[in-house]
Amino acid sequence: SDAPQLHGEAVSAEALWACTTCNACTDVCPLGVSPVGLITDMRRHLIGMGELRGAPAKSLEKTQRQGNPWGLPKEDRMAWARDLHVPLVTDNPDFDILYWVGCAAAYDARAQKTARAVVQLLQHADVSFAVLGPKERCLGECARRMGDEFVFTELAEHNVGTLASHSVKRIVTHCPHCLNSLRQDYPDVGGSYEVLHHTALLEELQAAGKLPTHGAVDGKVTFHDPCYLGRVHGETEAPRSLLRSVLSESGALEEPARHGQDTACCGAGGGRMWFDDAPETRVGRDRIEELVE
């Protein structure tokens, strides 16, 4: 009876919300304990008590209401594809691969460049693919890691229904969090698919001779392994294979000190992207300095 309360005494709310769910603790635990699972469970309690407020709470509200954390119109979800003639599932109903674009690449100007590049490569390799376009909603990965199981389930059930209506079996995505959610979370709500990171598919296309295997990029390049790609799913070689293939003889792939499955966190996972952290306190500052070096 004298034991401290788990919430607020043994573990503070501040500590729970500070976690980026990078999974480094789970990865190194010799007993196989998953602190990330315990933290997200405790976050569910905080969500249930109405303890999440401000910007992260608003991002969840917008995700539930509009299908994306910025609350932007679903009608704008294909703005990234302007002039690329990207087929919707209704345009190419017999597609082989569904390209899951995700919220960031749909709405963020910088991330849109990634989606455009992926599409151009798929078109160059003559891949039969399609996108959901306005039918695509946030997968709810952030919601689940933040502890809002209700919002996650609502989004997931909607998306699983949409994917089933188009008989989707194979999905490619460039987003590590979308990849993780589709692989790890969606089987819980009846959605089981073959899910590829875009680098794995592009490597596959290179091996089949559908994409060039030589490049002319000079100078140094480096690669940041996202936690949910390198550490959680162990996918470290395909990105590097592709980078090496585009380098000229004078180019070089240089690794940061922490890379592969021992990568360093950018600080945005676990819903932390939606918290109003001051620039000087952000977890990713050290990582940026490491990559720049």
PDB file of C-alpha atoms in Angstrom:
ATOM      1  CA  SER A   1       0.000   0.000   0.000  1.00  0.00           C
ATOM      2  CA  ASP A   2       3.029   2.264   0.458  1.00  0.00           C
ATOM      3  CA  ALA A   3       4.308   1.645  -3.074  1.00  0.00           C
ATOM      4  CA  PRO A   4       4.405   4.794  -5.204  1.00  0.00           C
ATOM      5  CA  GLN A   5       1.806   5.301  -7.900  1.00  0.00           C
ATOM      6  CA  LEU A   6       3.139   4.210 -11.280  1.00  0.00           C
ATOM      7  CA  HIS A   7       1.853   7.391 -12.936  1.00  0.00           C
ATOM      8  CA  GLY A   8       3.191  10.632 -11.555  1.00  0.00           C
ATOM      9  CA  GLU A   9       5.435   9.137  -8.855  1.00  0.00           C
ATOM     10  CA  ALA A  10       7.410   6.189 -10.217  1.00  0.00           C
ATOM     11  CA  VAL A  11       7.265   7.585 -13.759  1.00  0.00           C
ATOM     12  CA  SER A  12       6.458  11.202 -14.499  1.00  0.00           C
ATOM     13  CA  ALA A  13       4.217  12.264 -17.357  1.00  0.00           C
ATOM     14  CA  GLU A  14       7.113  14.344 -18.672  1.00  0.00           C
ATOM     15  CA  ALA A  15       9.284  11.235 -18.926  1.00  0.00           C
ATOM     16  CA  LEU A  16       6.573   9.319 -20.772  1.00  0.00           C
ATOM     17  CA  TRP A  17       6.006  12.073 -23.333  1.00  0.00           C
ATOM     18  CA  ALA A  18       9.762  12.566 -23.825  1.00  0.00           C
ATOM     19  CA  CYS A  19      10.172   9.093 -25.363  1.00  0.00           C
ATOM     20  CA  THR A  20      10.682   9.004 -29.135  1.00  0.00           C
ATOM     21  CA  THR A  21      10.014   5.220 -29.244  1.00  0.00           C
ATOM     22  CA  CYS A  22      13.348   4.807 -31.037  1.00  0.00           C
ATOM     23  CA  ASN A  23      13.514   1.237 -29.625  1.00  0.00           C
ATOM     24  CA  ALA A  24      17.199   1.505 -28.654  1.00  0.00           C
ATOM     25  CA  CYS A  25      16.361   0.401 -25.106  1.00  0.00           C
ATOM     26  CA  THR A  26      14.400  -2.615 -26.339  1.00  0.00           C
ATOM     27  CA  ASP A  27      17.187  -3.480 -28.765  1.00  0.00           C
ATOM     28  CA  VAL A  28      19.863  -3.720 -26.086  1.00  0.00           C
ATOM     29  CA  CYS A  29      17.870  -5.191 -23.176  1.00  0.00           C
ATOM     30  CA  PRO A  30      19.452  -8.576 -22.330  1.00  0.00           C
ATOM     31  CA  LEU A  31      16.181  -9.801 -20.816  1.00  0.00           C
ATOM     32  CA  GLY A  32      14.036  -9.024 -23.837  1.00  0.00           C
ATOM     33  CA  VAL A  33      11.993  -6.410 -21.993  1.00  0.00           C
ATOM     34  CA  SER A  34      10.301  -3.794 -24.201  1.00  0.00           C
ATOM     35  CA  PRO A  35      10.241  -0.469 -22.343  1.00  0.00           C
ATOM     36  CA  VAL A  36       8.645   1.063 -25.457  1.00  0.00           C
ATOM     37  CA  GLY A  37       5.618  -1.179 -25.046  1.00  0.00           C
ATOM     38  CA  LEU A  38       5.329  -0.269 -21.377  1.00  0.00           C
ATOM     39  CA  ILE A  39       5.637   3.445 -22.169  1.00  0.00           C
ATOM     40  CA  THR A  40       2.953   3.401 -24.867  1.00  0.00           C
ATOM     41  CA  ASP A  41       0.669   1.470 -22.496  1.00  0.00           C
ATOM     42  CA  MET A  42       1.145   4.157 -19.861  1.00  0.00           C
ATOM     43  CA  ARG A  43       0.559   6.853 -22.450  1.00  0.00           C
ATOM     44  CA  ARG A  44      -2.836   5.275 -23.134  1.00  0.00           C
ATOM     45  CA  HIS A  45      -3.690   5.897 -19.490  1.00  0.00           C
ATOM     46  CA  LEU A  46      -2.667   9.558 -19.811  1.00  0.00           C
ATOM     47  CA  ILE A  47      -4.729   9.933 -22.995  1.00  0.00           C
ATOM     48  CA  GLY A  48      -7.700   8.357 -21.238  1.00  0.00           C
ATOM     49  CA  MET A  49      -7.331  10.857 -18.390  1.00  0.00           C
ATOM     50  CA  GLY A  50      -7.242  13.757 -20.854  1.00  0.00           C
ATOM     51  CA  GLU A  51      -3.662  14.666 -19.915  1.00  0.00           C
ATOM     52  CA  LEU A  52      -2.426  15.437 -23.436  1.00  0.00           C
ATOM     53  CA  ARG A  53      -2.963  19.047 -24.473  1.00  0.00           C
ATOM     54  CA  GLY A  54      -1.569  21.666 -26.827  1.00  0.00           C
ATOM     55  CA  ALA A  55      -0.025  21.003 -30.235  1.00  0.00           C
ATOM     56  CA  PRO A  56       0.202  17.178 -29.987  1.00  0.00           C
ATOM     57  CA  ALA A  57      -3.443  16.899 -28.897  1.00  0.00           C
ATOM     58  CA  LYS A  58      -4.464  19.144 -31.801  1.00  0.00           C
ATOM     59  CA  SER A  59      -2.514  16.975 -34.246  1.00  0.00           C
ATOM     60  CA  LEU A  60      -4.503  13.947 -33.065  1.00  0.00           C
ATOM     61  CA  GLU A  61      -7.774  15.845 -33.427  1.00  0.00           C
ATOM     62  CA  LYS A  62      -6.851  16.917 -36.959  1.00  0.00           C
ATOM     63  CA  THR A  63      -5.778  13.402 -37.863  1.00  0.00           C
ATOM     64  CA  GLN A  64      -9.106  12.009 -36.702  1.00  0.00           C
ATOM     65  CA  ARG A  65     -11.143  14.727 -38.386  1.00  0.00           C
ATOM     66  CA  GLN A  66      -9.275  15.297 -41.654  1.00  0.00           C
ATOM     67  CA  GLY A  67      -7.179  12.143 -42.028  1.00  0.00           C
ATOM     68  CA  ASN A  68      -3.837  13.932 -41.653  1.00  0.00           C
ATOM     69  CA  PRO A  69      -2.089  15.635 -38.694  1.00  0.00           C
ATOM     70  CA  TRP A  70      -2.056  19.067 -40.345  1.00  0.00           C
ATOM     71  CA  GLY A  71      -5.803  19.066 -40.878  1.00  0.00           C
ATOM     72  CA  LEU A  72      -5.376  19.853 -44.577  1.00  0.00           C
ATOM     73  CA  PRO A  73      -8.074  19.007 -47.161  1.00  0.00           C
ATOM     74  CA  LYS A  74      -8.142  15.457 -48.524  1.00  0.00           C
ATOM     75  CA  GLU A  75      -8.799  17.009 -51.929  1.00  0.00           C
ATOM     76  CA  ASP A  76      -5.203  18.299 -51.858  1.00  0.00           C
ATOM     77  CA  ARG A  77      -3.716  14.891 -51.218  1.00  0.00           C
ATOM     78  CA  MET A  78      -2.582  14.505 -54.843  1.00  0.00           C
ATOM     79  CA  ALA A  79      -1.029  17.960 -55.213  1.00  0.00           C
ATOM     80  CA  TRP A  80       2.449  16.370 -55.003  1.00  0.00           C
ATOM     81  CA  ALA A  81       1.805  14.446 -58.249  1.00  0.00           C
ATOM     82  CA  ARG A  82       1.157  17.447 -60.475  1.00  0.00           C
ATOM     83  CA  ASP A  83       2.064  16.732 -64.143  1.00  0.00           C
ATOM     84  CA  LEU A  84       3.354  13.217 -63.371  1.00  0.00           C
ATOM     85  CA  HIS A  85       0.271  11.310 -64.578  1.00  0.00           C
ATOM     86  CA  VAL A  86       0.195   9.109 -61.486  1.00  0.00           C
ATOM     87  CA  PRO A  87      -2.509   6.439 -61.777  1.00  0.00           C
ATOM     88  CA  LEU A  88      -5.162   6.164 -59.070  1.00  0.00           C
ATOM     89  CA  VAL A  89      -6.487   2.731 -58.112  1.00  0.00           C
ATOM     90  CA  THR A  90      -9.571   3.535 -60.185  1.00  0.00           C
ATOM     91  CA  ASP A  91      -7.408   4.327 -63.234  1.00  0.00           C
ATOM     92  CA  ASN A  92      -5.324   1.136 -63.014  1.00  0.00           C
ATOM     93  CA  PRO A  93      -7.452  -1.406 -61.112  1.00  0.00           C
ATOM     94  CA  ASP A  94      -5.171  -4.340 -62.047  1.00  0.00           C
ATOM     95  CA  PHE A  95      -2.041  -2.780 -60.522  1.00  0.00           C
ATOM     96  CA  ASP A  96       0.683  -5.006 -59.060  1.00  0.00           C
ATOM     97  CA  ILE A  97       1.905  -2.616 -56.372  1.00  0.00           C
ATOM     98  CA  LEU A  98       0.153   0.028 -54.323  1.00  0.00           C
ATOM     99  CA  TYR A  99       2.379   3.007 -53.553  1.00  0.00           C
ATOM    100  CA  TRP A 100       1.506   4.282 -50.070  1.00  0.00           C
ATOM    101  CA  VAL A 101       2.485   7.946 -50.186  1.00  0.00           C
ATOM    102  CA  GLY A 102       1.746   8.950 -46.577  1.00  0.00           C
ATOM    103  CA  CYS A 103       0.796  12.285 -45.082  1.00  0.00           C
ATOM    104  CA  ALA A 104       4.212  13.943 -45.107  1.00  0.00           C
ATOM    105  CA  ALA A 105       4.873  13.362 -48.813  1.00  0.00           C
ATOM    106  CA  ALA A 106       1.325  14.370 -49.647  1.00  0.00           C
ATOM    107  CA  TYR A 107       1.467  17.728 -47.881  1.00  0.00           C
ATOM    108  CA  ASP A 108       5.063  18.700 -47.011  1.00  0.00           C
ATOM    109  CA  ALA A 109       6.868  20.496 -49.847  1.00  0.00           C
ATOM    110  CA  ARG A 110      10.237  18.854 -49.168  1.00  0.00           C
ATOM    111  CA  ALA A 111       8.851  15.351 -48.684  1.00  0.00           C
ATOM    112  CA  GLN A 112       6.847  15.718 -51.906  1.00  0.00           C
ATOM    113  CA  LYS A 113      10.159  15.556 -53.787  1.00  0.00           C
ATOM    114  CA  THR A 114      10.678  12.027 -52.484  1.00  0.00           C
ATOM    115  CA  ALA A 115       7.263  10.876 -53.690  1.00  0.00           C
ATOM    116  CA  ARG A 116       7.832  12.444 -57.103  1.00  0.00           C
ATOM    117  CA  ALA A 117      11.229  10.744 -57.418  1.00  0.00           C
ATOM    118  CA  VAL A 118       9.809   7.347 -56.420  1.00  0.00           C
ATOM    119  CA  VAL A 119       7.024   7.649 -58.994  1.00  0.00           C
ATOM    120  CA  GLN A 120       9.433   8.663 -61.760  1.00  0.00           C
ATOM    121  CA  LEU A 121      11.604   5.631 -61.006  1.00  0.00           C
ATOM    122  CA  LEU A 122       8.600   3.289 -60.977  1.00  0.00           C
ATOM    123  CA  GLN A 123       7.484   4.722 -64.309  1.00  0.00           C
ATOM    124  CA  HIS A 124      10.995   4.381 -65.740  1.00  0.00           C
ATOM    125  CA  ALA A 125      11.035   0.709 -64.680  1.00  0.00           C
ATOM    126  CA  ASP A 126       7.569   0.173 -66.190  1.00  0.00           C
ATOM    127  CA  VAL A 127       6.084  -0.986 -62.879  1.00  0.00           C
ATOM    128  CA  SER A 128       2.314  -1.445 -62.761  1.00  0.00           C
ATOM    129  CA  PHE A 129       1.399   0.622 -59.720  1.00  0.00           C
ATOM    130  CA  ALA A 130      -1.319   2.879 -58.388  1.00  0.00           C
ATOM    131  CA  VAL A 131      -1.993   5.199 -55.458  1.00  0.00           C
ATOM    132  CA  LEU A 132      -5.099   5.712 -53.352  1.00  0.00           C
ATOM    133  CA  GLY A 133      -5.012   9.492 -53.728  1.00  0.00           C
ATOM    134  CA  PRO A 134      -7.879  11.157 -51.831  1.00  0.00           C
ATOM    135  CA  LYS A 135      -8.891   7.739 -50.452  1.00  0.00           C
ATOM    136  CA  GLU A 136      -5.635   7.516 -48.498  1.00  0.00           C
ATOM    137  CA  ARG A 137      -5.819   8.517 -44.831  1.00  0.00           C
ATOM    138  CA  CYS A 138      -3.144   8.644 -42.142  1.00  0.00           C
ATOM    139  CA  LEU A 139      -2.260   5.126 -41.005  1.00  0.00           C
ATOM    140  CA  GLY A 140      -2.440   6.271 -37.382  1.00  0.00           C
ATOM    141  CA  GLU A 141       1.119   5.284 -36.478  1.00  0.00           C
ATOM    142  CA  CYS A 142       1.693   8.439 -34.453  1.00  0.00           C
ATOM    143  CA  ALA A 143      -1.660   8.036 -32.736  1.00  0.00           C
ATOM    144  CA  ARG A 144      -0.807   4.516 -31.592  1.00  0.00           C
ATOM    145  CA  ARG A 145       2.698   5.430 -30.376  1.00  0.00           C
ATOM    146  CA  MET A 146       1.216   8.439 -28.556  1.00  0.00           C
ATOM    147  CA  GLY A 147      -1.282   6.201 -26.810  1.00  0.00           C
ATOM    148  CA  ASP A 148      -4.501   7.170 -28.596  1.00  0.00           C
ATOM    149  CA  GLU A 149      -5.695   3.687 -29.448  1.00  0.00           C
ATOM    150  CA  PHE A 150      -9.177   4.925 -30.332  1.00  0.00           C
ATOM    151  CA  VAL A 151      -7.933   7.223 -33.106  1.00  0.00           C
ATOM    152  CA  PHE A 152      -5.528   4.560 -34.353  1.00  0.00           C
ATOM    153  CA  THR A 153      -8.245   1.905 -34.529  1.00  0.00           C
ATOM    154  CA  GLU A 154     -10.665   4.234 -36.278  1.00  0.00           C
ATOM    155  CA  LEU A 155      -8.083   5.136 -38.929  1.00  0.00           C
ATOM    156  CA  ALA A 156      -6.796   1.588 -39.309  1.00  0.00           C
ATOM    157  CA  GLU A 157     -10.218   0.032 -39.790  1.00  0.00           C
ATOM    158  CA  HIS A 158     -11.040   2.642 -42.428  1.00  0.00           C
ATOM    159  CA  ASN A 159      -7.764   2.044 -44.285  1.00  0.00           C
ATOM    160  CA  VAL A 160      -8.026  -1.751 -44.075  1.00  0.00           C
ATOM    161  CA  GLY A 161     -11.482  -1.516 -45.630  1.00  0.00           C
ATOM    162  CA  THR A 162     -10.177   0.702 -48.424  1.00  0.00           C
ATOM    163  CA  LEU A 163      -7.235  -1.617 -49.139  1.00  0.00           C
ATOM    164  CA  ALA A 164      -9.530  -4.666 -49.132  1.00  0.00           C
ATOM    165  CA  SER A 165     -11.896  -3.012 -51.597  1.00  0.00           C
ATOM    166  CA  HIS A 166      -9.006  -2.775 -54.065  1.00  0.00           C
ATOM    167  CA  SER A 167      -7.581  -6.257 -53.297  1.00  0.00           C
ATOM    168  CA  VAL A 168      -4.228  -4.826 -52.232  1.00  0.00           C
ATOM    169  CA  LYS A 169      -1.566  -7.451 -51.514  1.00  0.00           C
ATOM    170  CA  ARG A 170       1.768  -5.700 -52.100  1.00  0.00           C
ATOM    171  CA  ILE A 171       2.551  -2.207 -50.826  1.00  0.00           C
ATOM    172  CA  VAL A 172       5.628  -0.028 -51.242  1.00  0.00           C
ATOM    173  CA  THR A 173       6.292   3.045 -49.109  1.00  0.00           C
ATOM    174  CA  HIS A 174       9.245   5.355 -48.554  1.00  0.00           C
ATOM    175  CA  CYS A 175       8.138   6.297 -45.019  1.00  0.00           C
ATOM    176  CA  PRO A 176       9.678   4.144 -42.241  1.00  0.00           C
ATOM    177  CA  HIS A 177       6.748   4.875 -39.918  1.00  0.00           C
ATOM    178  CA  CYS A 178       4.174   3.895 -42.540  1.00  0.00           C
ATOM    179  CA  LEU A 179       6.256   0.763 -43.188  1.00  0.00           C
ATOM    180  CA  ASN A 180       6.304  -0.097 -39.492  1.00  0.00           C
ATOM    181  CA  SER A 181       2.600   0.535 -39.018  1.00  0.00           C
ATOM    182  CA  LEU A 182       1.580  -1.579 -42.012  1.00  0.00           C
ATOM    183  CA  ARG A 183       3.889  -4.404 -40.940  1.00  0.00           C
ATOM    184  CA  GLN A 184       3.490  -4.361 -37.155  1.00  0.00           C
ATOM    185  CA  ASP A 185       0.195  -2.645 -36.350  1.00  0.00           C
ATOM    186  CA  TYR A 186      -2.176  -3.466 -39.173  1.00  0.00           C
ATOM    187  CA  PRO A 187      -2.261  -7.255 -38.655  1.00  0.00           C
ATOM    188  CA  ASP A 188      -3.944  -6.401 -35.314  1.00  0.00           C
ATOM    189  CA  VAL A 189      -6.924  -5.010 -37.231  1.00  0.00           C
ATOM    190  CA  GLY A 190      -7.049  -7.570 -40.013  1.00  0.00           C
ATOM    191  CA  GLY A 191      -4.654  -6.009 -42.513  1.00  0.00           C
ATOM    192  CA  SER A 192      -1.841  -8.334 -43.630  1.00  0.00           C
ATOM    193  CA  TYR A 193       0.230  -7.302 -46.634  1.00  0.00           C
ATOM    194  CA  GLU A 194       3.664  -7.658 -48.157  1.00  0.00           C
ATOM    195  CA  VAL A 195       5.193  -4.264 -47.367  1.00  0.00           C
ATOM    196  CA  LEU A 196       8.401  -3.083 -49.020  1.00  0.00           C
ATOM    197  CA  HIS A 197      10.533  -0.060 -48.329  1.00  0.00           C
ATOM    198  CA  HIS A 198      11.042   1.782 -51.594  1.00  0.00           C
ATOM    199  CA  THR A 199      14.788   1.159 -51.495  1.00  0.00           C
ATOM    200  CA  ALA A 200      14.193  -2.608 -51.363  1.00  0.00           C
ATOM    201  CA  LEU A 201      11.906  -2.417 -54.398  1.00  0.00           C
ATOM    202  CA  LEU A 202      14.294  -0.186 -56.321  1.00  0.00           C
ATOM    203  CA  GLU A 203      17.144  -2.602 -55.567  1.00  0.00           C
ATOM    204  CA  GLU A 204      14.933  -5.423 -56.839  1.00  0.00           C
ATOM    205  CA  LEU A 205      14.271  -3.477 -60.037  1.00  0.00           C
ATOM    206  CA  GLN A 206      17.979  -2.837 -60.508  1.00  0.00           C
ATOM    207  CA  ALA A 207      18.711  -6.559 -60.171  1.00  0.00           C
ATOM    208  CA  ALA A 208      16.095  -7.229 -62.864  1.00  0.00           C
ATOM    209  CA  GLY A 209      17.822  -4.755 -65.180  1.00  0.00           C
ATOM    210  CA  LYS A 210      14.936  -2.294 -65.128  1.00  0.00           C
ATOM    211  CA  LEU A 211      16.911   0.547 -63.548  1.00  0.00           C
ATOM    212  CA  PRO A 212      20.502   1.624 -64.256  1.00  0.00           C
ATOM    213  CA  THR A 213      23.253   0.289 -61.992  1.00  0.00           C
ATOM    214  CA  HIS A 214      25.840   2.979 -62.627  1.00  0.00           C
ATOM    215  CA  GLY A 215      25.916   6.616 -61.685  1.00  0.00           C
ATOM    216  CA  ALA A 216      27.756   9.876 -62.005  1.00  0.00           C
ATOM    217  CA  VAL A 217      27.272  11.544 -58.628  1.00  0.00           C
ATOM    218  CA  ASP A 218      30.540  13.050 -57.439  1.00  0.00           C
ATOM    219  CA  GLY A 219      31.617  13.923 -53.924  1.00  0.00           C
ATOM    220  CA  LYS A 220      30.618  12.548 -50.545  1.00  0.00           C
ATOM    221  CA  VAL A 221      27.194  11.290 -49.521  1.00  0.00           C
ATOM    222  CA  THR A 222      26.029   9.953 -46.190  1.00  0.00           C
ATOM    223  CA  PHE A 223      22.889   8.163 -45.043  1.00  0.00           C
ATOM    224  CA  HIS A 224      20.790   8.503 -41.904  1.00  0.00           C
ATOM    225  CA  ASP A 225      19.216   5.191 -40.886  1.00  0.00           C
ATOM    226  CA  PRO A 226      15.742   5.983 -39.531  1.00  0.00           C
ATOM    227  CA  CYS A 227      15.139   4.102 -36.273  1.00  0.00           C
ATOM    228  CA  TYR A 228      12.098   2.310 -37.660  1.00  0.00           C
ATOM    229  CA  LEU A 229      13.957   1.229 -40.808  1.00  0.00           C
ATOM    230  CA  GLY A 230      17.422   0.319 -39.528  1.00  0.00           C
ATOM    231  CA  ARG A 231      16.960  -0.663 -35.903  1.00  0.00           C
ATOM    232  CA  VAL A 232      13.396  -1.989 -35.839  1.00  0.00           C
ATOM    233  CA  HIS A 233      13.280  -3.692 -39.245  1.00  0.00           C
ATOM    234  CA  GLY A 234      16.985  -4.250 -39.916  1.00  0.00           C
ATOM    235  CA  GLU A 235      16.796  -2.813 -43.428  1.00  0.00           C
ATOM    236  CA  THR A 236      20.202  -1.228 -43.831  1.00  0.00           C
ATOM    237  CA  GLU A 237      21.755  -2.566 -47.023  1.00  0.00           C
ATOM    238  CA  ALA A 238      19.279  -1.605 -49.766  1.00  0.00           C
ATOM    239  CA  PRO A 239      19.644   2.167 -49.218  1.00  0.00           C
ATOM    240  CA  ARG A 240      23.420   1.846 -49.271  1.00  0.00           C
ATOM    241  CA  SER A 241      23.425  -0.383 -52.333  1.00  0.00           C
ATOM    242  CA  LEU A 242      21.394   2.236 -54.201  1.00  0.00           C
ATOM    243  CA  LEU A 243      23.616   5.081 -53.034  1.00  0.00           C
ATOM    244  CA  ARG A 244      26.757   3.250 -54.125  1.00  0.00           C
ATOM    245  CA  SER A 245      25.189   2.582 -57.522  1.00  0.00           C
ATOM    246  CA  VAL A 246      24.716   6.287 -58.267  1.00  0.00           C
ATOM    247  CA  LEU A 247      28.231   7.316 -57.261  1.00  0.00           C
ATOM    248  CA  SER A 248      30.955   7.957 -59.779  1.00  0.00           C
ATOM    249  CA  GLU A 249      34.462   6.590 -59.283  1.00  0.00           C
ATOM    250  CA  SER A 250      35.364   9.747 -57.402  1.00  0.00           C
ATOM    251  CA  GLY A 251      32.244   9.613 -55.206  1.00  0.00           C
ATOM    252  CA  ALA A 252      32.168   8.096 -51.739  1.00  0.00           C
ATOM    253  CA  LEU A 253      29.618   6.874 -49.223  1.00  0.00           C
ATOM    254  CA  GLU A 254      30.788   7.964 -45.779  1.00  0.00           C
ATOM    255  CA  GLU A 255      29.108   6.563 -42.685  1.00  0.00           C
ATOM    256  CA  PRO A 256      28.275   8.653 -39.623  1.00  0.00           C
ATOM    257  CA  ALA A 257      29.671   7.327 -36.346  1.00  0.00           C
ATOM    258  CA  ARG A 258      26.302   5.792 -35.453  1.00  0.00           C
ATOM    259  CA  HIS A 259      24.737   3.930 -38.344  1.00  0.00           C
ATOM    260  CA  GLY A 260      22.916   0.775 -39.373  1.00  0.00           C
ATOM    261  CA  GLN A 261      21.067  -0.916 -36.532  1.00  0.00           C
ATOM    262  CA  ASP A 262      23.077   1.239 -34.108  1.00  0.00           C
ATOM    263  CA  THR A 263      21.698   4.445 -35.617  1.00  0.00           C
ATOM    264  CA  ALA A 264      20.979   7.627 -33.684  1.00  0.00           C
ATOM    265  CA  CYS A 265      17.450   8.969 -33.312  1.00  0.00           C
ATOM    266  CA  CYS A 266      16.320  12.077 -35.211  1.00  0.00           C
ATOM    267  CA  GLY A 267      13.918  12.825 -32.335  1.00  0.00           C
ATOM    268  CA  ALA A 268      10.639  12.922 -34.262  1.00  0.00           C
ATOM    269  CA  GLY A 269       9.253   9.442 -33.549  1.00  0.00           C
ATOM    270  CA  GLY A 270       6.696   8.494 -30.938  1.00  0.00           C
ATOM    271  CA  GLY A 271       4.675  11.587 -31.776  1.00  0.00           C
ATOM    272  CA  ARG A 272       7.490  13.923 -30.725  1.00  0.00           C
ATOM    273  CA  MET A 273       7.295  15.599 -34.136  1.00  0.00           C
ATOM    274  CA  TRP A 274       4.093  17.295 -32.976  1.00  0.00           C
ATOM    275  CA  PHE A 275       5.457  18.710 -29.710  1.00  0.00           C
ATOM    276  CA  ASP A 276       6.567  22.328 -29.594  1.00  0.00           C
ATOM    277  CA  ASP A 277      10.179  21.702 -28.600  1.00  0.00           C
ATOM    278  CA  ALA A 278      12.531  24.665 -28.724  1.00  0.00           C
ATOM    279  CA  PRO A 279      15.183  24.163 -31.440  1.00  0.00           C
ATOM    280  CA  GLU A 280      18.022  24.130 -28.914  1.00  0.00           C
ATOM    281  CA  THR A 281      16.425  21.280 -26.922  1.00  0.00           C
ATOM    282  CA  ARG A 282      15.511  18.959 -29.780  1.00  0.00           C
ATOM    283  CA  VAL A 283      16.898  15.424 -29.604  1.00  0.00           C
ATOM    284  CA  GLY A 284      17.954  15.507 -33.261  1.00  0.00           C
ATOM    285  CA  ARG A 285      20.455  18.355 -32.897  1.00  0.00           C
ATOM    286  CA  ASP A 286      23.354  15.989 -32.129  1.00  0.00           C
ATOM    287  CA  ARG A 287      22.398  13.792 -35.039  1.00  0.00           C
ATOM    288  CA  ILE A 288      22.357  16.703 -37.478  1.00  0.00           C
ATOM    289  CA  GLU A 289      25.808  17.772 -36.330  1.00  0.00           C
ATOM    290  CA  GLU A 290      27.054  14.210 -36.748  1.00  0.00           C
ATOM    291  CA  LEU A 291      25.704  13.970 -40.291  1.00  0.00           C
ATOM    292  CA  VAL A 292      27.060  17.382 -41.290  1.00  0.00           C
ATOM    293  CA  GLU A 293      30.486  16.378 -39.998  1.00  0.00           C
TER     294      GLU A 293
END
